[in-house]
Amino acid sequence: MICCALPAFSKPSQKILLASHKKAQCAIISDSQASVTQTFAVSELAKYLKQISSADFPVRHLQNRKARAILIEVNPRQGKEAYSIKMKNQNIILTGGSDRAVLYAVYDFLHRLGCVWAAPGFSFYDGLAEYIPDRTELFFESTQTVEEHPQLKFRKLDVEEGRSHDAENLKQLIDWMPKLRFNTLM
């Protein structure tokens, strides 16, 4: 009897079509005065959405907003490392309390679409360090707003055997870190 009653109390899922048959069904919207980090977050979102769906997602600025969109915004009231993913009026809104938190929101959103970053992109992984799904139709579905507030101020990646690293693989480590929400390289 209880199992039958539970679905009636759960919040209905919202589902937004992002891409269908290699055509984007929404744009990515960012601030025209976006910082370097925000611009990078937008480019990462567009890059991975294209890898998933083979669709080119247009990037526009807030003042040019007309249709369904994925909005990228900084909201300092959230806290420096906090971020959220919410759906409102057929839009997806990715916000963070700082530029870095916006990047975290983008990677979390992509993770929820099926992307997995298991390791830095070192050449010896032969392209297997990440998994990017391949979808003819790409939907984002959620029943609630995602609110993330890291419990640890410092989320460190400790680089052991420092002599075996070079500038290239340290860049790969740094590129991988925000995908897992690390914020300090040791």
mmCIF file of C-alpha atoms in Angstrom:
data_model
loop_
_atom_site.group_PDB
_atom_site.id
_atom_site.type_symbol
_atom_site.label_atom_id
_atom_site.label_comp_id
_atom_site.label_asym_id
_atom_site.label_seq_id
_atom_site.Cartn_x
_atom_site.Cartn_y
_atom_site.Cartn_z
ATOM 1 C CA MET A 1 0.000 0.000 0.000
ATOM 2 C CA ILE A 2 2.847 2.412 0.849
ATOM 3 C CA CYS A 3 4.718 1.614 -2.386
ATOM 4 C CA CYS A 4 1.646 2.469 -4.415
ATOM 5 C CA ALA A 5 1.255 5.805 -2.624
ATOM 6 C CA LEU A 6 4.860 6.986 -3.031
ATOM 7 C CA PRO A 7 4.736 7.858 -6.756
ATOM 8 C CA ALA A 8 1.736 10.121 -6.118
ATOM 9 C CA PHE A 9 3.833 12.211 -3.719
ATOM 10 C CA SER A 10 6.993 12.454 -5.842
ATOM 11 C CA LYS A 11 7.584 15.620 -7.823
ATOM 12 C CA PRO A 12 7.005 15.112 -11.562
ATOM 13 C CA SER A 13 10.056 14.966 -13.744
ATOM 14 C CA GLN A 14 10.797 17.790 -16.175
ATOM 15 C CA LYS A 15 12.348 16.848 -19.486
ATOM 16 C CA ILE A 16 13.954 19.228 -21.973
ATOM 17 C CA LEU A 17 15.115 18.246 -25.440
ATOM 18 C CA LEU A 18 18.622 19.607 -26.033
ATOM 19 C CA ALA A 19 19.396 18.095 -29.439
ATOM 20 C CA SER A 20 17.739 15.858 -31.992
ATOM 21 C CA HIS A 21 19.304 14.271 -35.079
ATOM 22 C CA LYS A 22 22.425 16.495 -35.036
ATOM 23 C CA LYS A 23 20.453 19.732 -34.519
ATOM 24 C CA ALA A 24 20.587 21.776 -31.331
ATOM 25 C CA GLN A 25 17.182 22.549 -29.871
ATOM 26 C CA CYS A 26 18.448 25.333 -27.628
ATOM 27 C CA ALA A 27 21.233 27.890 -27.363
ATOM 28 C CA ILE A 28 23.869 28.463 -24.698
ATOM 29 C CA ILE A 29 23.476 31.910 -23.168
ATOM 30 C CA SER A 30 26.252 33.709 -21.292
ATOM 31 C CA ASP A 31 26.944 37.208 -20.085
ATOM 32 C CA SER A 32 28.452 39.510 -22.707
ATOM 33 C CA GLN A 33 30.988 40.568 -20.045
ATOM 34 C CA ALA A 34 31.917 36.971 -19.168
ATOM 35 C CA SER A 35 35.283 36.342 -17.548
ATOM 36 C CA VAL A 36 37.932 34.076 -19.063
ATOM 37 C CA THR A 37 36.796 31.212 -16.807
ATOM 38 C CA GLN A 38 33.126 31.692 -17.688
ATOM 39 C CA THR A 39 34.008 31.785 -21.389
ATOM 40 C CA PHE A 40 35.976 28.551 -20.922
ATOM 41 C CA ALA A 41 32.973 26.978 -19.133
ATOM 42 C CA VAL A 42 30.714 27.914 -22.059
ATOM 43 C CA SER A 43 33.218 26.512 -24.582
ATOM 44 C CA GLU A 44 33.508 23.254 -22.615
ATOM 45 C CA LEU A 45 29.717 22.938 -22.500
ATOM 46 C CA ALA A 46 29.413 23.530 -26.247
ATOM 47 C CA LYS A 47 32.305 21.142 -27.002
ATOM 48 C CA TYR A 48 30.954 18.231 -24.950
ATOM 49 C CA LEU A 49 27.331 18.749 -26.060
ATOM 50 C CA LYS A 50 28.595 18.528 -29.644
ATOM 51 C CA GLN A 51 30.550 15.345 -28.855
ATOM 52 C CA ILE A 52 27.421 13.794 -27.314
ATOM 53 C CA SER A 53 24.893 14.839 -29.973
ATOM 54 C CA SER A 54 26.910 15.915 -33.062
ATOM 55 C CA ALA A 55 24.948 19.198 -32.883
ATOM 56 C CA ASP A 56 26.453 22.680 -32.924
ATOM 57 C CA PHE A 57 25.033 24.686 -30.026
ATOM 58 C CA PRO A 58 24.950 28.429 -30.705
ATOM 59 C CA VAL A 59 26.413 30.671 -27.998
ATOM 60 C CA ARG A 60 24.609 33.942 -27.442
ATOM 61 C CA HIS A 61 24.634 36.762 -24.914
ATOM 62 C CA LEU A 62 21.946 37.489 -22.325
ATOM 63 C CA GLN A 63 20.514 40.486 -24.148
ATOM 64 C CA ASN A 64 19.950 38.406 -27.312
ATOM 65 C CA ARG A 65 17.920 35.671 -25.600
ATOM 66 C CA LYS A 66 14.851 34.603 -27.596
ATOM 67 C CA ALA A 67 14.162 30.860 -27.290
ATOM 68 C CA ARG A 68 14.854 27.822 -25.101
ATOM 69 C CA ALA A 69 18.333 28.046 -23.607
ATOM 70 C CA ILE A 70 20.978 26.806 -21.237
ATOM 71 C CA LEU A 71 21.844 29.902 -19.207
ATOM 72 C CA ILE A 72 25.276 30.274 -17.577
ATOM 73 C CA GLU A 73 25.346 32.776 -14.708
ATOM 74 C CA VAL A 74 27.403 33.837 -11.698
ATOM 75 C CA ASN A 75 25.348 34.334 -8.546
ATOM 76 C CA PRO A 76 27.626 35.579 -5.707
ATOM 77 C CA ARG A 77 24.861 34.947 -3.143
ATOM 78 C CA GLN A 78 25.421 31.197 -3.536
ATOM 79 C CA GLY A 79 28.818 31.089 -1.878
ATOM 80 C CA LYS A 80 32.182 30.939 -3.590
ATOM 81 C CA GLU A 81 32.273 27.173 -4.315
ATOM 82 C CA ALA A 82 28.504 26.486 -4.454
ATOM 83 C CA TYR A 83 26.569 25.916 -7.646
ATOM 84 C CA SER A 84 23.124 24.907 -8.857
ATOM 85 C CA ILE A 85 21.402 23.332 -11.834
ATOM 86 C CA LYS A 86 17.732 24.127 -12.232
ATOM 87 C CA MET A 87 15.023 24.051 -14.846
ATOM 88 C CA LYS A 88 12.605 26.924 -15.296
ATOM 89 C CA ASN A 89 10.239 27.665 -18.185
ATOM 90 C CA GLN A 90 11.927 25.142 -20.508
ATOM 91 C CA ASN A 91 15.342 26.669 -19.723
ATOM 92 C CA ILE A 92 18.234 25.099 -17.873
ATOM 93 C CA ILE A 93 20.033 27.502 -15.562
ATOM 94 C CA LEU A 94 23.584 26.712 -14.439
ATOM 95 C CA THR A 95 24.742 29.119 -11.735
ATOM 96 C CA GLY A 96 27.743 29.306 -9.452
ATOM 97 C CA GLY A 97 28.876 31.587 -6.673
ATOM 98 C CA SER A 98 32.123 32.275 -8.550
ATOM 99 C CA ASP A 99 33.625 31.714 -11.971
ATOM 100 C CA ARG A 100 35.117 28.417 -10.796
ATOM 101 C CA ALA A 101 31.756 27.281 -9.378
ATOM 102 C CA VAL A 102 30.123 28.009 -12.758
ATOM 103 C CA LEU A 103 32.670 25.643 -14.318
ATOM 104 C CA TYR A 104 31.756 23.028 -11.678
ATOM 105 C CA ALA A 105 28.064 23.454 -12.594
ATOM 106 C CA VAL A 106 28.850 22.863 -16.267
ATOM 107 C CA TYR A 107 30.811 19.678 -15.558
ATOM 108 C CA ASP A 108 28.156 18.400 -13.133
ATOM 109 C CA PHE A 109 25.478 19.035 -15.778
ATOM 110 C CA LEU A 110 27.530 17.155 -18.388
ATOM 111 C CA HIS A 111 28.061 14.316 -15.907
ATOM 112 C CA ARG A 112 24.280 14.077 -15.476
ATOM 113 C CA LEU A 113 24.036 13.731 -19.265
ATOM 114 C CA GLY A 114 26.374 10.714 -19.061
ATOM 115 C CA CYS A 115 29.913 12.118 -19.373
ATOM 116 C CA VAL A 116 32.540 10.437 -17.197
ATOM 117 C CA TRP A 117 36.087 11.693 -16.669
ATOM 118 C CA ALA A 118 37.871 8.735 -15.083
ATOM 119 C CA ALA A 119 41.407 10.108 -15.348
ATOM 120 C CA PRO A 120 43.461 12.922 -16.866
ATOM 121 C CA GLY A 121 43.844 12.680 -20.649
ATOM 122 C CA PHE A 122 47.300 11.110 -20.557
ATOM 123 C CA SER A 123 48.308 9.524 -23.869
ATOM 124 C CA PHE A 124 48.875 6.070 -22.363
ATOM 125 C CA TYR A 125 45.105 5.804 -21.698
ATOM 126 C CA ASP A 126 44.573 5.733 -25.505
ATOM 127 C CA GLY A 127 41.463 7.926 -25.276
ATOM 128 C CA LEU A 128 39.891 5.806 -22.540
ATOM 129 C CA ALA A 129 40.328 8.350 -19.727
ATOM 130 C CA GLU A 130 36.876 9.730 -20.458
ATOM 131 C CA TYR A 131 33.562 8.396 -21.655
ATOM 132 C CA ILE A 132 31.301 10.657 -23.707
ATOM 133 C CA PRO A 133 27.958 9.116 -24.686
ATOM 134 C CA ASP A 134 26.692 9.230 -28.263
ATOM 135 C CA ARG A 135 23.026 10.216 -28.480
ATOM 136 C CA THR A 136 20.752 10.830 -31.467
ATOM 137 C CA GLU A 137 18.310 12.580 -29.148
ATOM 138 C CA LEU A 138 19.687 14.331 -26.097
ATOM 139 C CA PHE A 139 17.379 15.145 -23.212
ATOM 140 C CA PHE A 140 18.001 16.582 -19.771
ATOM 141 C CA GLU A 141 15.558 15.244 -17.225
ATOM 142 C CA SER A 142 15.304 16.161 -13.570
ATOM 143 C CA THR A 143 12.816 16.087 -10.733
ATOM 144 C CA GLN A 144 14.458 18.792 -8.634
ATOM 145 C CA THR A 145 16.943 21.621 -8.506
ATOM 146 C CA VAL A 146 20.513 20.506 -7.859
ATOM 147 C CA GLU A 147 22.170 22.552 -5.089
ATOM 148 C CA GLU A 148 25.804 21.715 -4.341
ATOM 149 C CA HIS A 149 27.701 23.212 -1.409
ATOM 150 C CA PRO A 150 31.110 21.546 -0.939
ATOM 151 C CA GLN A 151 31.759 20.454 2.626
ATOM 152 C CA LEU A 152 35.534 20.839 2.293
ATOM 153 C CA LYS A 153 37.121 24.200 1.575
ATOM 154 C CA PHE A 154 40.139 22.557 -0.070
ATOM 155 C CA ARG A 155 39.673 19.550 -2.333
ATOM 156 C CA LYS A 156 43.242 18.625 -3.185
ATOM 157 C CA LEU A 157 44.918 16.540 -5.810
ATOM 158 C CA ASP A 158 48.333 15.436 -4.560
ATOM 159 C CA VAL A 159 50.856 14.969 -7.353
ATOM 160 C CA GLU A 160 53.247 12.239 -6.316
ATOM 161 C CA GLU A 161 56.565 11.485 -7.971
ATOM 162 C CA GLY A 162 57.032 15.088 -9.044
ATOM 163 C CA ARG A 163 60.126 14.301 -11.091
ATOM 164 C CA SER A 164 58.160 12.121 -13.519
ATOM 165 C CA HIS A 165 55.783 14.953 -14.461
ATOM 166 C CA ASP A 166 56.350 17.482 -17.202
ATOM 167 C CA ALA A 167 54.547 20.677 -18.221
ATOM 168 C CA GLU A 168 52.214 18.824 -20.602
ATOM 169 C CA ASN A 169 50.880 16.232 -18.179
ATOM 170 C CA LEU A 170 50.562 18.835 -15.400
ATOM 171 C CA LYS A 171 48.308 20.808 -17.784
ATOM 172 C CA GLN A 172 46.274 17.629 -18.323
ATOM 173 C CA LEU A 173 45.945 17.189 -14.560
ATOM 174 C CA ILE A 174 44.831 20.799 -14.150
ATOM 175 C CA ASP A 175 42.306 20.380 -16.969
ATOM 176 C CA TRP A 176 40.893 17.245 -15.288
ATOM 177 C CA MET A 177 40.652 18.668 -11.753
ATOM 178 C CA PRO A 178 37.491 20.835 -12.062
ATOM 179 C CA LYS A 179 35.682 17.970 -13.775
ATOM 180 C CA LEU A 180 35.833 16.228 -10.391
ATOM 181 C CA ARG A 181 35.492 19.511 -8.418
ATOM 182 C CA PHE A 182 39.078 19.559 -7.110
ATOM 183 C CA ASN A 183 40.306 23.086 -6.362
ATOM 184 C CA THR A 184 43.908 22.700 -5.183
ATOM 185 C CA LEU A 185 46.928 21.049 -6.830
ATOM 186 C CA MET A 186 49.683 19.973 -4.443
#
